[in-house]
Short mmCIF file of C-alpha atoms and ligand atoms in Angstrom, two decimals:
data_model
loop_
_atom_site.label_atom_id
_atom_site.label_comp_id
_atom_site.label_asym_id
_atom_site.label_seq_id
_atom_site.Cartn_x
_atom_site.Cartn_y
_atom_site.Cartn_z
CA UNK B 279 0.01 0.07 -0.34
CA UNK B 280 1.59 3.98 -1.25
CA UNK B 281 1.08 6.91 1.01
CA UNK B 282 0.28 9.91 -0.36
CA UNK B 283 2.30 13.50 0.11
CA UNK B 284 1.94 16.67 -0.56
CA UNK B 285 4.59 18.26 -4.12
CA UNK B 286 2.54 21.43 -4.14
CA UNK B 287 0.64 23.90 -2.95
CA UNK B 288 -2.06 26.66 -4.73
CA UNK B 289 -3.80 29.55 -3.73
CA UNK B 290 -5.80 31.81 -5.35
CA UNK B 291 -8.07 35.31 -3.82
CA UNK B 292 -10.10 37.81 -6.31
CA UNK B 293 -8.71 41.25 -6.95
CA UNK B 294 -11.76 42.54 -4.92
CA UNK B 295 -11.41 43.98 -1.54
CA UNK B 296 -14.71 44.25 0.46
CA UNK B 297 -13.65 45.45 4.07
CA UNK B 298 -15.64 45.75 7.07
CA UNK B 299 -15.62 49.69 6.46
CA UNK B 300 -17.61 49.14 3.66
CA UNK B 301 -19.61 46.91 5.25
CA UNK B 302 -20.93 49.53 7.85
CA UNK B 303 -22.23 51.04 4.66
CA UNK B 304 -24.22 48.00 3.86
CA UNK B 305 -25.69 46.54 6.81
CA UNK B 306 -26.33 47.61 10.50
CA UNK B 307 -23.39 47.11 12.42
CA UNK B 308 -20.15 48.62 13.20
CA UNK B 309 -15.96 47.80 11.96
CA UNK B 310 -15.38 47.17 16.03
CA UNK B 311 -18.03 45.06 16.16
CA UNK B 312 -16.90 42.16 13.45
CA UNK B 313 -13.53 42.94 13.97
CA UNK B 314 -13.43 42.01 17.90
CA UNK B 315 -16.23 38.94 17.64
CA UNK B 316 -14.82 37.29 14.47
CA UNK B 317 -11.18 38.60 13.29
CA UNK B 318 -12.25 39.78 10.43
CA UNK B 319 -11.32 43.03 8.88
CA UNK B 320 -11.56 41.93 4.97
CA UNK B 321 -12.31 39.40 2.38
CA UNK B 322 -12.20 38.66 -1.36
CA UNK B 323 -15.37 38.92 -3.40
CA UNK B 324 -15.30 36.94 -7.21
CA UNK B 325 -15.66 39.91 -10.16
CA UNK B 326 -19.16 39.62 -12.10
CA UNK B 327 -18.67 36.51 -14.73
CA UNK B 328 -16.35 34.92 -13.13
CA UNK B 329 -16.82 31.39 -11.72
CA UNK B 330 -15.58 28.74 -8.56
CA UNK B 331 -13.86 27.09 -11.71
CA UNK B 332 -12.06 30.21 -12.80
CA UNK B 333 -10.17 30.25 -9.35
CA UNK B 334 -10.22 26.35 -8.91
CA UNK B 335 -7.28 26.87 -12.26
CA UNK B 336 -5.72 29.41 -10.90
CA UNK B 337 -4.81 27.83 -7.28
CA UNK B 338 -4.30 24.60 -9.44
CA UNK B 339 -2.21 25.82 -11.94
CA UNK B 340 0.03 27.68 -8.70
CA UNK B 341 0.16 23.97 -7.27
CA UNK B 342 0.65 22.36 -10.33
CA UNK B 343 3.64 24.54 -11.15
CA UNK B 344 4.76 23.70 -7.59
CA UNK B 345 5.27 20.45 -8.23
CA UNK B 346 6.80 20.70 -11.18
CA UNK B 347 4.47 18.29 -13.18
CA UNK B 348 2.88 18.36 -16.31
CA UNK B 349 -1.23 18.51 -15.61
CA UNK B 350 -1.58 15.41 -17.98
CA UNK B 351 0.05 13.45 -14.74
CA UNK B 352 -2.44 13.81 -13.02
CA UNK B 353 -5.21 10.93 -12.74
CA UNK B 354 -7.25 12.11 -10.17
CA UNK B 355 -8.91 15.68 -10.06
CA UNK B 356 -11.17 16.19 -6.77
CA UNK B 357 -13.06 20.07 -5.88
CA UNK B 358 -14.64 20.28 -3.07
CA UNK B 359 -17.23 22.89 -3.64
CA UNK B 360 -20.63 24.37 -2.11
CA UNK B 361 -21.08 27.31 -4.25
CA UNK B 362 -20.11 24.77 -8.33
CA UNK B 363 -20.32 27.20 -11.34
CA UNK B 364 -23.20 24.51 -12.60
CA UNK B 365 -25.36 21.86 -11.23
CA UNK B 366 -24.14 19.98 -13.22
CA UNK B 367 -20.56 18.98 -14.66
CA UNK B 368 -18.67 19.07 -11.44
CA UNK B 369 -16.01 21.74 -11.65
CA UNK B 370 -13.31 19.26 -11.18
CA UNK B 371 -14.71 17.57 -15.09
CA UNK B 372 -14.32 21.66 -15.99
CA UNK B 373 -11.29 22.00 -14.66
CA UNK B 374 -9.78 18.64 -15.99
CA UNK B 375 -10.80 20.34 -19.50
CA UNK B 376 -9.09 23.70 -18.54
CA UNK B 377 -5.74 21.85 -17.64
CA UNK B 378 -6.27 19.84 -20.76
CA UNK B 379 -6.38 16.34 -19.90
CA UNK B 380 -8.26 14.45 -21.66
CA UNK B 381 -9.80 11.01 -21.27
CA UNK B 382 -8.03 11.22 -18.12
CA UNK B 383 -8.58 9.46 -14.61
CA UNK B 384 -11.53 10.35 -12.16
CA UNK B 385 -12.64 14.03 -11.67
CA UNK B 386 -15.64 14.90 -9.46
CA UNK B 387 -16.92 17.23 -7.38
CA UNK B 388 -17.16 16.75 -2.64
CA UNK B 389 -19.67 19.05 -0.49
CA UNK B 390 -19.27 18.60 2.62
CA UNK B 391 -19.18 22.48 2.46
CA UNK B 392 -16.99 23.89 5.32
CA UNK B 393 -15.20 20.83 5.65
CA UNK B 394 -15.23 20.59 2.44
CA UNK B 395 -11.71 20.23 1.61
CA UNK B 396 -10.59 17.36 4.82
CA UNK B 397 -13.14 15.04 3.37
CA UNK B 398 -11.72 15.87 -0.23
CA UNK B 399 -7.72 14.81 0.81
CA UNK B 400 -9.43 11.16 2.65
CA UNK B 401 -10.56 10.83 -0.59
CA UNK B 402 -8.37 11.61 -2.64
CA UNK B 403 -5.80 9.29 0.53
CA UNK B 404 -7.73 6.39 -0.04
CA UNK B 405 -7.32 6.20 -3.97
CA UNK B 406 -3.16 6.45 -3.26
CA UNK B 407 -3.81 3.35 -0.33
CA UNK B 408 -5.19 1.08 -2.70
CA UNK B 409 -2.26 1.89 -5.62
CA UNK B 410 -5.43 3.24 -7.62
CA UNK B 411 -3.50 7.02 -8.21
CA UNK B 412 0.00 8.02 -8.79
CA UNK B 413 -0.81 11.86 -8.60
CA UNK B 414 -3.68 13.74 -7.62
CA UNK B 415 -4.96 17.34 -7.57
CA UNK B 416 -7.01 18.81 -4.46
CA UNK B 417 -8.71 21.57 -4.82
CA UNK B 418 -11.00 24.38 -2.31
CA UNK B 419 -12.71 26.31 -4.03
CA UNK B 420 -16.31 28.66 -3.12
CA UNK B 421 -17.78 31.50 -4.62
CA UNK B 422 -19.42 32.21 -1.41
CA UNK B 423 -21.03 35.51 -2.24
CA UNK B 424 -22.92 34.37 -4.38
CA UNK B 425 -25.08 32.34 -1.73
CA UNK B 426 -24.92 35.40 1.17
CA UNK B 427 -27.84 37.75 0.96
CA UNK B 428 -26.01 40.97 1.35
CA UNK B 429 -28.29 42.35 3.36
CA UNK B 430 -28.48 39.88 6.58
CA UNK B 431 -25.75 41.21 8.79
CA UNK B 432 -25.55 37.42 10.76
CA UNK B 433 -24.32 36.32 7.60
CA UNK B 434 -22.67 38.60 5.57
CA UNK B 435 -19.72 39.39 7.59
CA UNK B 436 -18.53 36.27 7.46
CA UNK B 437 -18.01 34.86 4.07
CA UNK B 438 -15.76 35.86 1.00
CA UNK B 439 -14.46 33.77 -1.98
CA UNK B 440 -11.43 31.94 -2.73
CA UNK B 441 -9.51 28.49 -3.63
CA UNK B 442 -6.54 26.24 -2.73
CA UNK B 443 -4.86 23.39 -4.20
CA UNK B 444 -2.68 20.60 -3.39
CA UNK B 445 -1.15 18.30 -5.35
CA UNK B 446 -0.47 14.91 -3.94
CA UNK B 447 1.97 12.55 -5.34
CA UNK B 448 2.61 8.33 -4.48
CA UNK B 449 4.91 7.54 -1.50
CA UNK B 450 6.47 5.37 0.64
CA UNK B 451 5.48 6.57 3.79
CA UNK B 452 3.47 9.04 5.23
CA UNK B 453 2.30 12.03 4.14
CA UNK B 454 -1.11 11.55 4.83
CA UNK B 455 -0.93 10.23 7.85
CA UNK B 456 -4.58 9.73 9.34
CA UNK B 457 -8.09 10.91 8.50
CA UNK B 458 -11.41 11.20 10.96
CA UNK B 459 -14.31 12.61 8.94
CA UNK B 460 -17.36 13.42 11.24
CA UNK B 461 -21.35 14.22 10.29
CA UNK B 462 -24.63 14.25 11.93
CA UNK B 463 -27.73 16.06 9.80
CA UNK B 464 -29.46 16.37 12.47
CA UNK B 465 -28.04 20.37 12.70
CA UNK B 466 -28.92 21.06 9.40
CA UNK B 467 -31.12 23.71 9.91
CA UNK B 468 -28.16 25.79 12.09
CA UNK B 469 -26.83 26.29 8.59
CA UNK B 470 -28.22 25.63 5.58
CA UNK B 471 -28.90 27.37 2.27
CA UNK B 472 -32.60 25.72 2.18
CA UNK B 473 -33.63 26.61 -1.19
CA UNK B 474 -31.78 24.40 -5.06
CA UNK B 475 -33.06 22.02 -7.34
CA UNK B 476 -36.01 19.92 -5.79
CA UNK B 477 -36.57 22.54 -2.99
CA UNK B 478 -37.70 25.66 -3.11
CA UNK B 479 -36.30 25.77 -6.52
CA UNK B 480 -38.62 29.24 -6.98
CA UNK B 481 -35.70 30.35 -4.49
CA UNK B 482 -33.44 30.40 -6.40
CA UNK B 483 -35.35 31.31 -9.66
CA UNK B 484 -35.47 34.67 -8.18
CA UNK B 485 -31.98 34.77 -7.13
CA UNK B 486 -32.84 34.53 -3.19
CA UNK B 487 -31.22 30.88 -2.40
CA UNK B 488 -29.73 32.04 0.49
CA UNK B 489 -27.15 30.92 3.52
CA UNK B 490 -28.36 31.33 7.20
CA UNK B 491 -27.24 30.33 9.67
CA UNK B 492 -27.87 30.10 13.88
CA UNK B 493 -24.20 32.00 14.83
CA UNK B 494 -24.31 31.20 18.21
CA UNK B 495 -25.65 27.71 18.01
CA UNK B 496 -23.13 26.66 15.23
CA UNK B 497 -20.23 28.70 17.48
CA UNK B 498 -20.74 26.20 20.49
CA UNK B 499 -20.95 23.09 18.21
CA UNK B 500 -18.05 24.03 16.35
CA UNK B 501 -15.86 24.72 19.43
CA UNK B 502 -16.55 21.07 20.74
CA UNK B 503 -16.28 19.39 17.67
CA UNK B 504 -12.96 21.02 16.29
CA UNK B 505 -12.21 20.13 20.59
CA UNK B 506 -13.01 17.21 20.18
CA UNK B 507 -11.85 16.13 16.48
CA UNK B 508 -7.99 17.28 17.84
CA UNK B 509 -7.90 14.78 20.87
CA UNK B 510 -9.29 12.04 18.92
CA UNK B 511 -6.81 12.83 15.83
CA UNK B 512 -3.40 12.57 19.12
CA UNK B 513 -5.08 9.64 19.96
CA UNK B 514 -5.30 7.45 17.00
CA UNK B 515 -1.68 8.17 16.09
CA UNK B 516 -0.35 8.08 20.29
CA UNK B 517 0.99 11.55 19.65
CA UNK B 518 0.90 14.05 22.28
CA UNK B 519 0.57 17.82 21.97
CA UNK B 520 3.53 19.15 21.65
CA UNK B 521 3.91 16.31 18.72
CA UNK B 522 2.06 18.94 16.43
CA UNK B 523 3.97 21.70 14.23
CA UNK B 524 0.53 23.47 13.19
CA UNK B 525 -2.45 23.65 13.03
CA UNK B 526 -4.15 24.71 9.75
CA UNK B 527 -7.86 25.02 10.85
CA UNK B 528 -11.12 26.23 8.71
CA UNK B 529 -11.12 30.17 8.94
CA UNK B 530 -14.20 30.84 10.30
CA UNK B 531 -14.25 32.99 13.09
CA UNK B 532 -10.69 33.74 15.41
CA UNK B 533 -12.52 33.31 18.34
CA UNK B 534 -13.49 29.21 16.79
CA UNK B 535 -9.67 28.73 16.01
CA UNK B 536 -8.03 30.24 19.43
CA UNK B 537 -10.26 27.70 21.46
CA UNK B 538 -9.33 25.10 18.91
CA UNK B 539 -5.48 26.26 20.09
CA UNK B 540 -5.81 26.74 23.70
CA UNK B 541 -7.02 22.75 23.40
CA UNK B 542 -3.90 21.81 21.73
CA UNK B 543 -1.32 24.05 24.29
CA UNK B 544 -0.77 25.73 21.09
CA UNK B 545 0.77 29.45 20.97
CA UNK B 546 -0.89 31.15 18.54
CA UNK B 547 2.02 31.23 16.26
CA UNK B 548 1.95 27.82 15.45
CA UNK B 549 -1.62 28.30 14.25
CA UNK B 550 -1.93 29.36 10.99
CA UNK B 551 -4.70 32.54 10.55
CA UNK B 552 -5.35 34.28 7.68
CA UNK B 553 -9.25 35.23 8.80
CA UNK B 554 -9.20 38.15 8.98
CA UNK B 555 -7.96 38.60 5.52
CA UNK B 556 -9.62 35.88 3.92
CA UNK B 557 -12.56 36.30 5.83
CA UNK B 558 -14.97 32.34 5.73
CA UNK B 559 -14.39 30.99 2.42
CA UNK B 560 -15.22 27.85 3.05
CA UNK B 561 -14.34 24.65 1.68
CA UNK B 562 -11.12 26.93 0.36
CA UNK B 563 -9.70 27.80 3.57
CA UNK B 564 -7.93 25.50 5.10
CA UNK B 565 -5.89 24.59 1.57
CA UNK B 566 -5.71 28.81 1.08
CA UNK B 567 -3.99 28.79 4.91
CA UNK B 568 -1.53 25.52 4.04
CA UNK B 569 -0.49 26.92 0.67
CA UNK B 570 0.49 30.76 2.08
CA UNK B 571 2.43 28.95 5.22
CA UNK B 572 4.10 25.99 3.08
CA UNK B 573 5.53 29.51 0.76
CA UNK B 574 6.62 31.81 3.03
CA UNK B 575 8.48 28.68 4.58
CA UNK B 576 6.77 28.38 8.15
CA UNK B 577 6.12 25.38 7.93
CA UNK B 578 8.95 22.97 6.57
CA UNK B 579 9.15 19.72 5.41
CA UNK B 580 8.83 16.72 8.05
CA UNK B 581 6.91 18.15 10.27
CA UNK B 582 3.87 17.73 11.65
CA UNK B 583 -0.10 19.47 10.34
CA UNK B 584 -3.58 18.94 11.84
CA UNK B 585 -6.09 20.69 9.15
CA UNK B 586 -9.25 20.83 11.10
CA UNK B 587 -12.20 21.87 9.79
CA UNK B 588 -16.48 22.44 10.85
CA UNK B 589 -18.86 23.27 8.40
CA UNK B 590 -23.21 23.52 7.64
CA UNK B 591 -24.36 19.62 7.96
CA UNK B 592 -23.33 19.20 10.08
CA UNK B 593 -19.85 17.72 9.22
CA UNK B 594 -16.29 18.23 11.22
CA UNK B 595 -12.93 16.46 10.78
CA UNK B 596 -9.15 16.62 10.60
CA UNK B 597 -5.91 14.99 8.63
CA UNK B 598 -3.01 14.70 10.19
CA UNK B 599 -0.28 15.19 7.90
CA UNK B 600 3.59 15.27 7.73
CA UNK B 601 4.59 17.87 5.59
N1 LIG N 171 -23.50 43.24 13.89
C1 LIG N 171 -24.17 43.88 15.03
N2 LIG N 171 -24.26 43.40 15.85
C2 LIG N 171 -25.00 42.06 15.41
C3 LIG N 171 -24.22 41.57 14.44
C4 LIG N 171 -23.27 42.66 12.97
N3 LIG N 171 -23.36 41.62 12.38
N4 LIG N 171 -24.61 40.15 14.40
C5 LIG N 171 -25.28 39.88 15.61
N5 LIG N 171 -25.12 40.98 16.02
C6 LIG N 171 -25.77 41.34 17.42
C7 LIG N 171 -27.05 40.50 17.28
O1 LIG N 171 -27.96 40.67 16.88
C8 LIG N 171 -27.19 40.58 19.04
O2 LIG N 171 -27.83 40.85 19.40
P1 LIG N 171 -29.31 40.92 21.33
O3 LIG N 171 -28.33 40.89 22.14
O4 LIG N 171 -29.51 42.57 21.21
O5 LIG N 171 -30.09 39.88 20.42
C9 LIG N 171 -25.27 40.37 19.16
O6 LIG N 171 -24.77 40.62 18.13
C10 LIG N 171 -25.21 38.88 19.93
O7 LIG N 171 -25.59 38.12 18.54
P2 LIG N 171 -24.24 36.63 18.44
O8 LIG N 171 -25.03 35.83 17.42
O9 LIG N 171 -24.77 36.14 20.19
O10 LIG N 171 -23.11 36.86 18.24
P3 LIG N 171 -22.16 36.07 19.00
O11 LIG N 171 -20.79 36.54 19.82
O12 LIG N 171 -22.02 34.40 18.32
O13 LIG N 171 -21.13 36.04 18.00
C11 LIG N 171 -21.18 35.41 15.43
C12 LIG N 171 -21.96 36.02 16.21
C13 LIG N 171 -22.19 35.09 14.09
C14 LIG N 171 -19.87 36.11 14.88
C15 LIG N 171 -20.91 33.98 15.66
O14 LIG N 171 -21.86 33.54 16.50
C16 LIG N 171 -20.29 32.91 14.77
O15 LIG N 171 -19.02 33.39 14.22
N6 LIG N 171 -20.70 31.28 14.76
C17 LIG N 171 -20.58 30.81 13.72
C18 LIG N 171 -20.34 31.19 12.43
C19 LIG N 171 -19.46 30.27 11.55
O16 LIG N 171 -18.68 29.85 11.72
N7 LIG N 171 -20.13 29.66 10.84
C20 LIG N 171 -19.86 29.02 9.60
C21 LIG N 171 -19.02 28.30 10.56
S1 LIG N 171 -18.34 26.60 8.73
#
């Protein structure tokens, strides 16, 4: 059985920056409220006409360049997204075509909202573990701004757009050490877009299929689930807190991130934080943060990294990897 290891990372943010100062003109909030309650100062918004596949392609090409491979060598593409270009085909298939790969290996999307990238890495890793693939592209990409009601102060302050990517290659040692995935659909109403193709389609037609959230309930659940998943990850691998070099958390709220870091006895300088500049980019947030810390030299070869995420569903999970 083979393992998967990361050989390239990439990230892309749309050009348009939306600051808290601008949000104050749109909804009844203050710059101070948003920054102190969430840690967010600004977020990026995709241009009109800019699609999830466009963001994904930028991030993917960077990751492929760093890996030093040709796109044709990829025999698996998995894209984590909740905001695909179309109902179908998948963003992964659109991306495969953009990358000039034809008659290639499997390409498909994974939808687990903000835990999407963690789920996608887990799925891709299983291809490596069964020797079903040699090189894989795993992307998290979102245009979440398209499913936000920009008059709802409960949600519009939180989210942004972006994409992050990794290229994985087969290896004789991990790489991806373990993954831990969970879901509990009982809580689907606490965080959702209650419209789609087969339910409340009229809201989609009116352009009113928006994210709804019971923020404080989600907050409590996220802190608990992310704390538990850290324990589960350490126990499964016989590790202690001090064995972990880096935490790359989903970037939803600095207070959720700090609570998980505390649980790991980690200083915040061992935690990769982008939430102040990116907001919550859902499935893109973890690979965007990972890419930043790899490219600026913080995360070094041989170091142990925990990625962890929480999102609608509810879904939550973690990845332990050795970079
Ligand atoms: N600006 C100003 N006031 C706001 C506000 C805003 N944007 N949004 C809510 N408020 C108000 C509320 O109306 C409430 O007022 P009240 O006390 O008069 O009723 C007060 O602020 C506190 O609201 P509450 O929802 O308890 O605040 P909070 O501290 O929980 O922060 C969130 C709200 C949304 C920032 C926080 O709950 C959160 O981050 N939740 C998790 C969100 C998340 O991570 N979602 C995605 C998961 S992947």
